[in-house]
Coordinates of C-alpha atoms in Angstrom, one line a residue:
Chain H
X5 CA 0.0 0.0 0.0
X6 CA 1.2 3.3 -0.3
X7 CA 2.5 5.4 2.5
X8 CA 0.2 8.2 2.8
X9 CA 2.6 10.5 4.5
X10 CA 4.6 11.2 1.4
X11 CA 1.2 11.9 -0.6
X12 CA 1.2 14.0 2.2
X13 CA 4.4 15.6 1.7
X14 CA 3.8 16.0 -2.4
X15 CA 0.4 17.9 -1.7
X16 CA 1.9 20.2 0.6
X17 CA 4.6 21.3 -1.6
X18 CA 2.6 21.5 -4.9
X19 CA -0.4 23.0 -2.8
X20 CA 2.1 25.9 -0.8
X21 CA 4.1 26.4 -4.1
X22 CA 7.7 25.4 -2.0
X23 CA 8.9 23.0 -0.2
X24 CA 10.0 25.5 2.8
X25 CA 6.3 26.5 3.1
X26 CA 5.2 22.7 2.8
X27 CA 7.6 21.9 5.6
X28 CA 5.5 24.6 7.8
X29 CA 2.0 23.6 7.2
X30 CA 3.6 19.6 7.9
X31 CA 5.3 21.4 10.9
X32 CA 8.5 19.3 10.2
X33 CA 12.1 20.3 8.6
X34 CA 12.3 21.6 5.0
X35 CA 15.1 18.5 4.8
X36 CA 12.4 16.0 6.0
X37 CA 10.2 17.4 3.2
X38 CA 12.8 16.5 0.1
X39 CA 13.3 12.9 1.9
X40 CA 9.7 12.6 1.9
X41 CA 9.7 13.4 -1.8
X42 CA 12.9 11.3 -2.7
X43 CA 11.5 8.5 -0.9
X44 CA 8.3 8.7 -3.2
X45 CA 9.8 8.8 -6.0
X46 CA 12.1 6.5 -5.4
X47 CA 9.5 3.5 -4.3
X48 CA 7.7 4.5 -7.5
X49 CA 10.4 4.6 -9.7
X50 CA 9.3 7.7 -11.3
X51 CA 9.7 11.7 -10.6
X52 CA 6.7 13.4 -9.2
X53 CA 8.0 16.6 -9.0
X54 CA 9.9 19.0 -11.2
X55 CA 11.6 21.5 -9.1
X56 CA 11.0 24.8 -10.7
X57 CA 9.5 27.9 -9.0
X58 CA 7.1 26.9 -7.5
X59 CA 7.4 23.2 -8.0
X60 CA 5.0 21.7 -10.4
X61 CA 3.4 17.9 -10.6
X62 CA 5.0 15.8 -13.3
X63 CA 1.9 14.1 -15.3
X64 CA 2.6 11.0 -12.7
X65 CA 2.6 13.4 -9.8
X66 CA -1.0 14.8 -10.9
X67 CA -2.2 11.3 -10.5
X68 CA -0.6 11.0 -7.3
X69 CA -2.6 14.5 -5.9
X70 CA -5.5 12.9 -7.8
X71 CA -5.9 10.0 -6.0
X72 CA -4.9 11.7 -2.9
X73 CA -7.6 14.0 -3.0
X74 CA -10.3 11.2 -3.4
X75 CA -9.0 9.0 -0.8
X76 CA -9.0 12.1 1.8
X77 CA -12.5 12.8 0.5
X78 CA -13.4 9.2 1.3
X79 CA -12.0 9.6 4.9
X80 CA -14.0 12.7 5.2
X81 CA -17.1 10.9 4.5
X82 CA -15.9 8.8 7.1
X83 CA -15.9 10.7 9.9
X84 CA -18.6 12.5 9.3
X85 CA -21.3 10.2 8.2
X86 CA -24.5 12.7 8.4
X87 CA -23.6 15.7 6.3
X88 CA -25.1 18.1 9.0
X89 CA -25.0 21.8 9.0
X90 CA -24.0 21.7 12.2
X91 CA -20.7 19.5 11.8
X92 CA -17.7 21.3 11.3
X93 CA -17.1 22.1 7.9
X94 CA -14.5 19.8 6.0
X95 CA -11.3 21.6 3.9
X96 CA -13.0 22.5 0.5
X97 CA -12.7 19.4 -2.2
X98 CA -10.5 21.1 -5.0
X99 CA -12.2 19.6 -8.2
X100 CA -10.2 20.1 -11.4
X101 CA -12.7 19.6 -14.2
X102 CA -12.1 19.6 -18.3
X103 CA -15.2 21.2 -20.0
X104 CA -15.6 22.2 -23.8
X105 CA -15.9 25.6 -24.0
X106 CA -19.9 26.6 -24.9
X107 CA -20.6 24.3 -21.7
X108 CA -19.0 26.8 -19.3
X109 CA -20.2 29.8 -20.9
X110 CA -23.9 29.0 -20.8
X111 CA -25.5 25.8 -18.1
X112 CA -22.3 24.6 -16.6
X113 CA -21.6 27.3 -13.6
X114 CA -25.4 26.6 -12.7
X115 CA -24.7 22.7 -12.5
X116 CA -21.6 23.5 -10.2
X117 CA -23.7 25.6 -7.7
X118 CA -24.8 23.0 -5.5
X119 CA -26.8 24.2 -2.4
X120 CA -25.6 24.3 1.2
X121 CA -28.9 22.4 2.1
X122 CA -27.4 19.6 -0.7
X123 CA -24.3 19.2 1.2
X124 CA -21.8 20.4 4.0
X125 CA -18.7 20.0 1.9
X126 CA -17.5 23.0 0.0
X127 CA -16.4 22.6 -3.6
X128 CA -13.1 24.5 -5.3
X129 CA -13.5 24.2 -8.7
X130 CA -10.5 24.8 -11.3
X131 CA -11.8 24.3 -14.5
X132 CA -9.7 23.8 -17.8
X133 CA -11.3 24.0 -21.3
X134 CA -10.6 22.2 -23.9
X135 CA -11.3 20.4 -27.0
X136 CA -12.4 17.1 -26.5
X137 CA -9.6 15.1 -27.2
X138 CA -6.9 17.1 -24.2
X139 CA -9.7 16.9 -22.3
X140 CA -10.0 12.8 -22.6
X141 CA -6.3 12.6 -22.7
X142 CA -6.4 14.7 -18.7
X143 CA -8.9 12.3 -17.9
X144 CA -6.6 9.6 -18.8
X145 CA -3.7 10.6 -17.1
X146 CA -6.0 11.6 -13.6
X147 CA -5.4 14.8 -14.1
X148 CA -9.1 16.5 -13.6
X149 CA -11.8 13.8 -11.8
X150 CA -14.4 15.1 -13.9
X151 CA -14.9 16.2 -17.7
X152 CA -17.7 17.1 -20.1
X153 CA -17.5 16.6 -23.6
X154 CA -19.6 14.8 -26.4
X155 CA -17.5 11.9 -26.2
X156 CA -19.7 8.9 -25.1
X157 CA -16.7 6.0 -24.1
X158 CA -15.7 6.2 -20.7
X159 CA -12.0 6.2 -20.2
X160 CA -10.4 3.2 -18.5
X161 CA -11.5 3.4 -14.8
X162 CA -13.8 5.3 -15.8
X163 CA -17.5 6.0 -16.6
X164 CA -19.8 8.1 -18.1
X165 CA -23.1 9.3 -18.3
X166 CA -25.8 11.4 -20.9
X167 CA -25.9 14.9 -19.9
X168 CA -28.4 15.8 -23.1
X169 CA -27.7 18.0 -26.4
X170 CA -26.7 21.3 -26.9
X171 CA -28.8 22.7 -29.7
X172 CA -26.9 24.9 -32.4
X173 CA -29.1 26.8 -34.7
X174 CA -26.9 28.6 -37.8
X175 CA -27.5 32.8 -37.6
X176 CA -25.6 35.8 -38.5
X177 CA -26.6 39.1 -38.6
X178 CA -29.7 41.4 -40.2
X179 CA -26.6 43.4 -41.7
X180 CA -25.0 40.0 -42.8
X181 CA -28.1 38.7 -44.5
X182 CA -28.8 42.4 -46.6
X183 CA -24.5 42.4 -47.7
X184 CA -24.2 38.7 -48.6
X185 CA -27.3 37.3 -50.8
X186 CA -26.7 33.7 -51.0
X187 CA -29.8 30.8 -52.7
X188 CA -28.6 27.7 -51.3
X189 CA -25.8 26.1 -48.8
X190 CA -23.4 25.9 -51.3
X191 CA -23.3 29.9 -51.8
X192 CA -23.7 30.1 -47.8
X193 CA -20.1 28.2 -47.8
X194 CA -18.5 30.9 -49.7
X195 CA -19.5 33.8 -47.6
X196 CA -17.6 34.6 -44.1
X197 CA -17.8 31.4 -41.1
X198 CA -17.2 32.0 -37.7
X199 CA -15.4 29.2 -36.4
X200 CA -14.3 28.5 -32.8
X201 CA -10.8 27.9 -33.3
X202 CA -8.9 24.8 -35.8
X203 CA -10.6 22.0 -33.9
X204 CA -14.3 23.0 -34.1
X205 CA -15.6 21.3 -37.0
X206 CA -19.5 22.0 -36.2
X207 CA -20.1 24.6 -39.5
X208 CA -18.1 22.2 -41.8
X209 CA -20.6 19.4 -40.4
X210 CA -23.6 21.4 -40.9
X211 CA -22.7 22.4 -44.3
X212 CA -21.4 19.1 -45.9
X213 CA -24.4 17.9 -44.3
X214 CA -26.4 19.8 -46.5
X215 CA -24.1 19.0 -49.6
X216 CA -22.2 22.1 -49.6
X217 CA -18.5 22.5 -49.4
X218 CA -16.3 23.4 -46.6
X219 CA -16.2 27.2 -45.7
X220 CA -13.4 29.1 -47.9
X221 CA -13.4 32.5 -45.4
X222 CA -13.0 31.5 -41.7
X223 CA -12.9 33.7 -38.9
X224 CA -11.1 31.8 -36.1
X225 CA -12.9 33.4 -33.3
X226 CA -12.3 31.0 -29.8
X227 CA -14.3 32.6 -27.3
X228 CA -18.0 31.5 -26.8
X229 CA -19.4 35.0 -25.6
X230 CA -17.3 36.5 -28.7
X231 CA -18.3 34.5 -31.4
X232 CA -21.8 35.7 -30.8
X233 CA -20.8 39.0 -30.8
X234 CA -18.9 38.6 -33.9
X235 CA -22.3 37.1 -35.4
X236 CA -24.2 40.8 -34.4
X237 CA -21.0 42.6 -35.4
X238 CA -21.9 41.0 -39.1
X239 CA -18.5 39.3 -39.2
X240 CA -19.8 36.3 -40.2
X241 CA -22.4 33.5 -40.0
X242 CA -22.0 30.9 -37.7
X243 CA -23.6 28.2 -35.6
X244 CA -24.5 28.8 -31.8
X245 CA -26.0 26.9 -28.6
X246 CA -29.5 27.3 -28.4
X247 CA -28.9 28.7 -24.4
X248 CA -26.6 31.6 -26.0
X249 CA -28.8 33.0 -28.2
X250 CA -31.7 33.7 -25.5
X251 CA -34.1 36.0 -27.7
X252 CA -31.7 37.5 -30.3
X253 CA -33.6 35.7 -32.7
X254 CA -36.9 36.9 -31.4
X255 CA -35.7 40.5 -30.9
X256 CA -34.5 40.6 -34.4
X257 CA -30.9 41.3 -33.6
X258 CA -30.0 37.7 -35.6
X259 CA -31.6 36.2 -38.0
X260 CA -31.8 31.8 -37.9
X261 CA -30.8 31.5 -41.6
X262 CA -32.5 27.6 -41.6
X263 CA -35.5 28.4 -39.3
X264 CA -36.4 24.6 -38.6
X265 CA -32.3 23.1 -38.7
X266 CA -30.4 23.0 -35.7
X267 CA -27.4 20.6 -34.7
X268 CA -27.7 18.5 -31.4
X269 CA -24.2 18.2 -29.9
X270 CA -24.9 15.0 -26.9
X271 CA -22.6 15.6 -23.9
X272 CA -21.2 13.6 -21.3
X273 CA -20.0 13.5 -16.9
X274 CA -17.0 11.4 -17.2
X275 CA -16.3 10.6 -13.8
X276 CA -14.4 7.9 -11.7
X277 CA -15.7 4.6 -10.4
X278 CA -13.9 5.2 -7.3
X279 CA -15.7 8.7 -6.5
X280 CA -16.2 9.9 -3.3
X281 CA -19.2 10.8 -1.9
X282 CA -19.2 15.0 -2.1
X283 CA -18.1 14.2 -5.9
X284 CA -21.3 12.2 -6.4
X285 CA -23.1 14.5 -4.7
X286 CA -21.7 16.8 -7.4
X287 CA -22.6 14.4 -10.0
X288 CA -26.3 14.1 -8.9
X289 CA -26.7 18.4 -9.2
X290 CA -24.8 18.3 -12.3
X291 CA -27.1 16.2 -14.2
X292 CA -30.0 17.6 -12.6
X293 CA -29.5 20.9 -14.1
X294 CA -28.4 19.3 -17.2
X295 CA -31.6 17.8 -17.7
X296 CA -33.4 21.0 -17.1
X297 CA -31.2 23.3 -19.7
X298 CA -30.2 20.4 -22.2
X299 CA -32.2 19.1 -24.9
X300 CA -32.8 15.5 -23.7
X301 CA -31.0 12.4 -26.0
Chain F
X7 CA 16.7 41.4 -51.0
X8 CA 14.6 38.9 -50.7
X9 CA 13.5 35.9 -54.0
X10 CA 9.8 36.7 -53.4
X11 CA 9.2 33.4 -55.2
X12 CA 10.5 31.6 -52.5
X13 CA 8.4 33.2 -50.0
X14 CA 5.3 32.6 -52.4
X15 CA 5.9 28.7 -52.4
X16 CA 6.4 28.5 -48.6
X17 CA 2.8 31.0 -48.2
X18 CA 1.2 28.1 -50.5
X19 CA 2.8 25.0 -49.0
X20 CA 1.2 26.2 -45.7
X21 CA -2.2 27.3 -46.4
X22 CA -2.5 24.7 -49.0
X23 CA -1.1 22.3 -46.3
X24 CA 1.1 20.1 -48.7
X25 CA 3.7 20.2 -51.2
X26 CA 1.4 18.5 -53.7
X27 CA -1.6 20.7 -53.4
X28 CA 1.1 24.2 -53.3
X29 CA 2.2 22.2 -56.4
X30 CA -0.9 22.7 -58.3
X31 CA -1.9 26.3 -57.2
X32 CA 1.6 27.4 -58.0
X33 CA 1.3 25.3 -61.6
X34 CA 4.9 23.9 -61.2
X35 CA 6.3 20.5 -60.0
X36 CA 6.1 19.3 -56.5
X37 CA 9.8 19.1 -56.9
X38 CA 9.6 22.3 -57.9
X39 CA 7.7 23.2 -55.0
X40 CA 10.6 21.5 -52.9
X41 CA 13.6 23.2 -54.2
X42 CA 12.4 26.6 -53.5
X43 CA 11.6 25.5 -49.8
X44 CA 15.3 24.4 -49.5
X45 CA 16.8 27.2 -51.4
X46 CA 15.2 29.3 -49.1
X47 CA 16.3 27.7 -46.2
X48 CA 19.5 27.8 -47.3
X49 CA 19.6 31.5 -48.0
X50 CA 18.2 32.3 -44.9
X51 CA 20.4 29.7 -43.2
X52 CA 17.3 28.6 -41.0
X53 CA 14.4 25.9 -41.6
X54 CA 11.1 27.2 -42.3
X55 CA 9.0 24.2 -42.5
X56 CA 8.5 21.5 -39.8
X57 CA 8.0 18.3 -42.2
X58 CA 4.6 17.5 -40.4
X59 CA 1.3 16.2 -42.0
X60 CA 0.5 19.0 -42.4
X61 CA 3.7 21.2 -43.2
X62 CA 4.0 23.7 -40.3
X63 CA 5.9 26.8 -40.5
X64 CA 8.9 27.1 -37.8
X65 CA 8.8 30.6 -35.8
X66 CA 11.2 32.2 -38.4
X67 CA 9.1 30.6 -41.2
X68 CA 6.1 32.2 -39.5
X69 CA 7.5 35.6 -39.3
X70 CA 8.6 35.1 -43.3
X71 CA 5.2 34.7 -44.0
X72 CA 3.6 37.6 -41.7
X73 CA 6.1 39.8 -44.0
X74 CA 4.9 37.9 -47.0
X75 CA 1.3 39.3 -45.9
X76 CA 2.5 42.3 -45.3
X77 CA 3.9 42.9 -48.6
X78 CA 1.5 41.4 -51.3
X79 CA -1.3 43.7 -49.1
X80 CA 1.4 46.8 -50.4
X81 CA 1.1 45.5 -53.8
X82 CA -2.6 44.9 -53.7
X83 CA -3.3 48.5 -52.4
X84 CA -0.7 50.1 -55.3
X85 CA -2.7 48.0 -57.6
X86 CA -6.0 49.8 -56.2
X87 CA -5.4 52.7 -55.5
X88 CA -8.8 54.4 -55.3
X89 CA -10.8 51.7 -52.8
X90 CA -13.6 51.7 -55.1
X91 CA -16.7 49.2 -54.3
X92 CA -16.8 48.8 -58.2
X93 CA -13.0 47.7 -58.6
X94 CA -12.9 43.9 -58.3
X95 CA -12.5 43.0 -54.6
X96 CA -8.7 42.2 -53.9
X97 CA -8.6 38.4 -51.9
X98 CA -9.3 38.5 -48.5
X99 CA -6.5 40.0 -46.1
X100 CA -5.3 37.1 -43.1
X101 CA -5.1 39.1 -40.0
X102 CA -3.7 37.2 -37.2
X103 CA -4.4 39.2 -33.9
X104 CA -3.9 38.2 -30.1
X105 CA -5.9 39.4 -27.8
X106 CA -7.0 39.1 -23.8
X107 CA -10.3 37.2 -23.3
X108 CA -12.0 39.8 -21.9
X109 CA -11.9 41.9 -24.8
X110 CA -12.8 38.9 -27.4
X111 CA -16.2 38.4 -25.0
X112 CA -17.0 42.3 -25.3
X113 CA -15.9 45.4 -27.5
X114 CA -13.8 43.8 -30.3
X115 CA -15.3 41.8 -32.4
X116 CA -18.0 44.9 -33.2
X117 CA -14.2 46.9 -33.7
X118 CA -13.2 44.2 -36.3
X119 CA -16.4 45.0 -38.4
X120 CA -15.5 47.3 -40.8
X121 CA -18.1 48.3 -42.9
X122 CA -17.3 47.8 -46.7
X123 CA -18.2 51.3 -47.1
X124 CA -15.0 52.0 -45.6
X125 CA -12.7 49.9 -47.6
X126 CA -13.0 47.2 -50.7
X127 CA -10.7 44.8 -48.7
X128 CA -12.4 41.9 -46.7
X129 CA -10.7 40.6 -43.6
X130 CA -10.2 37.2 -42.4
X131 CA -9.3 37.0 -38.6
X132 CA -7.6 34.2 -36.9
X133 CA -7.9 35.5 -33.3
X134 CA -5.7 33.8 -30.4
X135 CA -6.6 34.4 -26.8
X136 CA -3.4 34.9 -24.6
X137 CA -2.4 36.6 -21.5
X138 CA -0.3 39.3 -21.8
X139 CA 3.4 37.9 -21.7
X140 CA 2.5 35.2 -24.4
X141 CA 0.6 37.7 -26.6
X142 CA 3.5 40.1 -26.3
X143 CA 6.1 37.0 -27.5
X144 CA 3.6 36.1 -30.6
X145 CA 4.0 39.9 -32.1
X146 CA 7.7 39.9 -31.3
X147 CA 7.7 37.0 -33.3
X148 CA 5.8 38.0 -35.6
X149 CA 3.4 35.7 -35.2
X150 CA 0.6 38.2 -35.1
X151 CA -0.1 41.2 -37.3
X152 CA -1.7 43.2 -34.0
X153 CA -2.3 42.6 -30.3
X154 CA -4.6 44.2 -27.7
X155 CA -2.8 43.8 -24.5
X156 CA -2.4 45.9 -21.3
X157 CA 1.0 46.5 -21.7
X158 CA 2.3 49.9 -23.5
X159 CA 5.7 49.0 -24.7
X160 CA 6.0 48.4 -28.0
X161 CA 8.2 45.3 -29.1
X162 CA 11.1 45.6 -32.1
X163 CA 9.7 47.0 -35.3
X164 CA 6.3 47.8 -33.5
X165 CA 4.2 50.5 -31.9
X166 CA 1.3 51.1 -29.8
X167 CA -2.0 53.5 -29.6
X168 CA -3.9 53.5 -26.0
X169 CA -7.7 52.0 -26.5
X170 CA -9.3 53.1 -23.6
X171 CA -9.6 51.7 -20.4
X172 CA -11.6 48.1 -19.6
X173 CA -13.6 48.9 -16.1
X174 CA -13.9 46.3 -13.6
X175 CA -16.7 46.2 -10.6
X176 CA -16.2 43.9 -8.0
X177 CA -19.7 41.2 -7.7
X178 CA -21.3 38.6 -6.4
X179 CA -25.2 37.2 -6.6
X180 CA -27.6 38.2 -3.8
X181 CA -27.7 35.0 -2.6
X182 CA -23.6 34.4 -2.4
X183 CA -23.9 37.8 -0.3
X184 CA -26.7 36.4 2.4
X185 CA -24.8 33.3 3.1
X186 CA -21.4 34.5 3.3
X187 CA -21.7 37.8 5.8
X188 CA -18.2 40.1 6.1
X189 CA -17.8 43.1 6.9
X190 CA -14.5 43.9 5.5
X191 CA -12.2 43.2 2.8
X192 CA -9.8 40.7 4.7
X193 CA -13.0 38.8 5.4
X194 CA -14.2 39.1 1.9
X195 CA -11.1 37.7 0.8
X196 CA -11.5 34.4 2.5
X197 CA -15.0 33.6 0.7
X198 CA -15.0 31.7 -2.3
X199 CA -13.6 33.8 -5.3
X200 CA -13.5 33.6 -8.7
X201 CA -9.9 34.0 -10.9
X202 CA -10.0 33.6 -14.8
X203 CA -7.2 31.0 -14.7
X204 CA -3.1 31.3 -12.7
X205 CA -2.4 34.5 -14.8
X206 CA -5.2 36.5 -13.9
X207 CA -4.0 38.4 -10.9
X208 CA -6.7 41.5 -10.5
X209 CA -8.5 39.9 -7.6
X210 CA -5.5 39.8 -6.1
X211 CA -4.7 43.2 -6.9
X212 CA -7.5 44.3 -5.8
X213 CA -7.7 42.9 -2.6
X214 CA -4.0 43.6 -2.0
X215 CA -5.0 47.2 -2.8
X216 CA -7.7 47.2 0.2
X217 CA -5.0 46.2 3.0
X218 CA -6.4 42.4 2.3
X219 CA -4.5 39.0 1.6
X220 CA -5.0 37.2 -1.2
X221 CA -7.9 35.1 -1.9
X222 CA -8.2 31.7 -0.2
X223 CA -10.7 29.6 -1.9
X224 CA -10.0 30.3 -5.8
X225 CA -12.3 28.8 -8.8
X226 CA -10.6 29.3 -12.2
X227 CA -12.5 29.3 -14.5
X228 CA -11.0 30.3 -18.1
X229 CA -14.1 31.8 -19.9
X230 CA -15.5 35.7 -20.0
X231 CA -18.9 34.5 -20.2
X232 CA -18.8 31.4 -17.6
X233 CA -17.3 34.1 -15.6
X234 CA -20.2 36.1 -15.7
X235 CA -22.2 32.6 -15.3
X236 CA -20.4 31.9 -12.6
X237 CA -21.3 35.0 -10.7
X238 CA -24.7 34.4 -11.4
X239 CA -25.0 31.3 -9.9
X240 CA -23.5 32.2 -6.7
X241 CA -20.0 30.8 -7.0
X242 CA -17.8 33.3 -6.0
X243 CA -17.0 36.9 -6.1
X244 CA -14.9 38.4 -9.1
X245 CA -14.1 41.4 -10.9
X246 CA -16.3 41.7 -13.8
X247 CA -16.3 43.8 -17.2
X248 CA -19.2 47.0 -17.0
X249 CA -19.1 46.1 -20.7
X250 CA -20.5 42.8 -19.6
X251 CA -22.4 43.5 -16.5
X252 CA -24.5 45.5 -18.8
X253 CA -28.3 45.6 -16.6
X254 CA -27.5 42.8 -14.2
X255 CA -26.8 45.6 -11.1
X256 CA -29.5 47.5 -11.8
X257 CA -32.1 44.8 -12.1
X258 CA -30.7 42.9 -8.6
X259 CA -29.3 39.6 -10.3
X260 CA -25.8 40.9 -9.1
X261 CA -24.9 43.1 -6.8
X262 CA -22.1 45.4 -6.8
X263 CA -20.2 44.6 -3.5
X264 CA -17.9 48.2 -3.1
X265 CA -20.4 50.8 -5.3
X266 CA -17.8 53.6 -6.4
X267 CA -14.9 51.4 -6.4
X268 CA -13.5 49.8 -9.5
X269 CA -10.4 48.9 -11.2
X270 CA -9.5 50.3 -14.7
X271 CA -7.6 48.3 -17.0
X272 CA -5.6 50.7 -19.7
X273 CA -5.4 48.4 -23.3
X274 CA -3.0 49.7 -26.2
X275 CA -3.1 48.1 -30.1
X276 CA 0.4 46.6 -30.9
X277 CA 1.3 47.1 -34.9
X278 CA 3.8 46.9 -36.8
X279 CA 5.6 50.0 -38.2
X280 CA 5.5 48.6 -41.8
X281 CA 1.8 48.7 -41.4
X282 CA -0.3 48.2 -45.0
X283 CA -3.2 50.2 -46.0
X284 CA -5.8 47.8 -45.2
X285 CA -4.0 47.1 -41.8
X286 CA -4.4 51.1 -41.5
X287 CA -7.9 51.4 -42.0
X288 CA -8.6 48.2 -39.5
X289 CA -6.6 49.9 -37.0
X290 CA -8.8 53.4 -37.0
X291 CA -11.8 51.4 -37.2
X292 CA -10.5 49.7 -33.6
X293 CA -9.3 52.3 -32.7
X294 CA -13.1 54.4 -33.5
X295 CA -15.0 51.5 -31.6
X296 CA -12.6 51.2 -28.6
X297 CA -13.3 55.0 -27.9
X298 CA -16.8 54.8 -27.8
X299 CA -17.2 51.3 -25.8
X300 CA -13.7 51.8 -23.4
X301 CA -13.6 54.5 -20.7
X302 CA -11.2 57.3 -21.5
X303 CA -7.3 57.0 -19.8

């Protein structure tokens, strides 16, 4: 099994940025720190460490803090069995989390909120976006306990679970519309796109779907909140979520250029088998609200 | 100087993404195509192109191909030199920019639209979001053709015009503000608070700036909007754009937890000195927009 002390030891000094801070909050020597660390590293014949300011996890380390976290989360549980308002608060549960980016910019905060009345444990969320493929690979490696994306296989150790859609309609601009006059998808493809950045593939979908071409003018635009402003700038048309749009479309200030045609995007929780209680508390809110702001599968 | 035709194949090889397909826009052999790639390299006495699937330029190959840009946009606009709607329109101009996030989720992309009534040129953007330092290194590279960034120096070869000022107020939801009581900013600083991701220090600042430490409990979360969603949903506190706050004080969905105090972010344009027409008339138009939507330095 492994010795939990030098877990200890790696958290401290990755958590206090130094390994003389880490030797304070362990309230030992700064020299029993780096044995701690050698000593870890040496009975896992791997580095968990590199030693720059402040000291960083190697990829191996991240699973070590990974694991750490849940098995201190599971003690937790433990020792406090009803989750009581009362109780002493436990140490906030840092959660690192992989998300694609229209996710965080429209339900996923929401999903993360979970009520005081839902639980005693306090959540610290560090969120990461990226396309789905980093994000699987972090989950891979341990690196984040939790990720959303609209891939469906769960990783190994892993599972995963149907969030719902995420509903694109294709829009761009009143101005757009009046500049550009296009008769069919094929004479859509020529005229500006609004992409997200070189992995989003959504408008090449949606127009080779239709039996157009690829886009020949792409604006690589990788913000959620600015690629709809860049569709009521007129820069371009381009397809967004559903939960983004709110009533542009009603209001006028867009126009859905295929009333009727949208794109459903399904997402997916992958999570752990081995997750703690407060994470599956997580997991229950998160799919609650999911349910409520996603288009269901 | 420099054999323009060497710079033309290596333009082609990259946004064609092959040596074949440069072949056949070019109309010469792939060999062809080849031999101008290494007599380039070997005049310049540096690689240009990593041999990947696709063929990616190296940094100095980059900055070739920025000046590339640079140039035939000289040529076009001595070609045209009355920017006539009725003269045929010139290809579009690739304008790679760099940019903070903030800035991407509000007031740019509206400065990006110019109107054709201003210029015959269309613009193609490929927008990167970086923090500062990295955006700064991409325009001394010459990665990028502009950058918005808070910083005023100028790199090599470049300059920079002040935008305006990005104003931040410091919020949280109603709710976050019943359950968390404080009554000053040393206790506020021990609630859960809300950072854009490890570079953003302006919650920090800010704090710091009231007597208080920095922040305990930290969520990142990399996106403008989930920012805002974040907020909203009772996360944490932050410092949020007034371009983005936009009614949410007035009608009670946030509330503005120091009314009167705020933190003004000065933004400059980086360009290069060797700046063509079309770059010229981009820049005012920013430069127009950012003076109406930014707060005056």
């Amino acid at each position: 099994m492994i010795d939990y002390h030098l877990l200890e030891a790696l958290h401290a000094v990755i958590s206090e940025g130094g390994f003389e801070r880490a030797a304070k909050t362990l309230f030992i020597t700064q020299s029993a720190v780096s044995r701690r660390i050698h000593h870890l590293e040496s009975s896992m014949g791997e580095p968990v460490i590199i030693r720059n300011k402040p000291p960083m996890p190697t990829p191996f380390g991240q699973r070590l803090l990974n694991h750490y976290q849940q098995v201190r989360q599971l003690e937790i549980a433990l020792a406090l069995p009803n989750l009581d308002e009362q109780t002493k608060p436990s140490p906030p549960l840092l959660v690192k989390l992989a998300t694609n980016a229209d996710s965080l910019a429209t339900w996923l905060p929401e999903a993360l909120a979970v009520s005081r009345e839902k639980t005693a444990q306090q959540y610290q969320f560090d969120i990461v976006v990226d396309d789905q493929s980093v994000a699987l690979k972090r989950m891979k490696s341990g690196e984040v306990m939790a990720c959303v994306c609209s891939s469906k296989t769960p990783v190994n150790g892993g599972k995963s679970l149907a969030l719902g859609a995420m509903r694109y309609h294709i829009v761009a601009s009143p101005r757009f519309v009046d500049t550009y006059r296009y008769s069919n998808p094929s004479e859509l493809a020529k005229l500006p796109c609004l992409v997200f950045d070189e992995n989003d593939k959504l408008q090449h979908q949606f127009l080779a779907d239709l039996g157009a071409q690829s886009p020949t003018i792409v604006h690589y635009c990788p913000s959620t909140e600015g690629f709809l402003q860049a569709a009521l700038a007129g820069l371009g048309f381009g397809l967004l979520p559903a939960l983004q749009l709110a009533n542009t479309i009603e209001s006028g200030v867009l126009v859905d250029l295929m009333p009727g045609h949208w794109v459903d995007v399904a997402l997916y929780w992958h999570y752990w088998q081995t997750e703690s209680p407060p994470l599956m508390i997580l997991r229950e809110h998160v799919l609650a609200v999911a349910s409520k702001r996603l288009e269901s599968l």
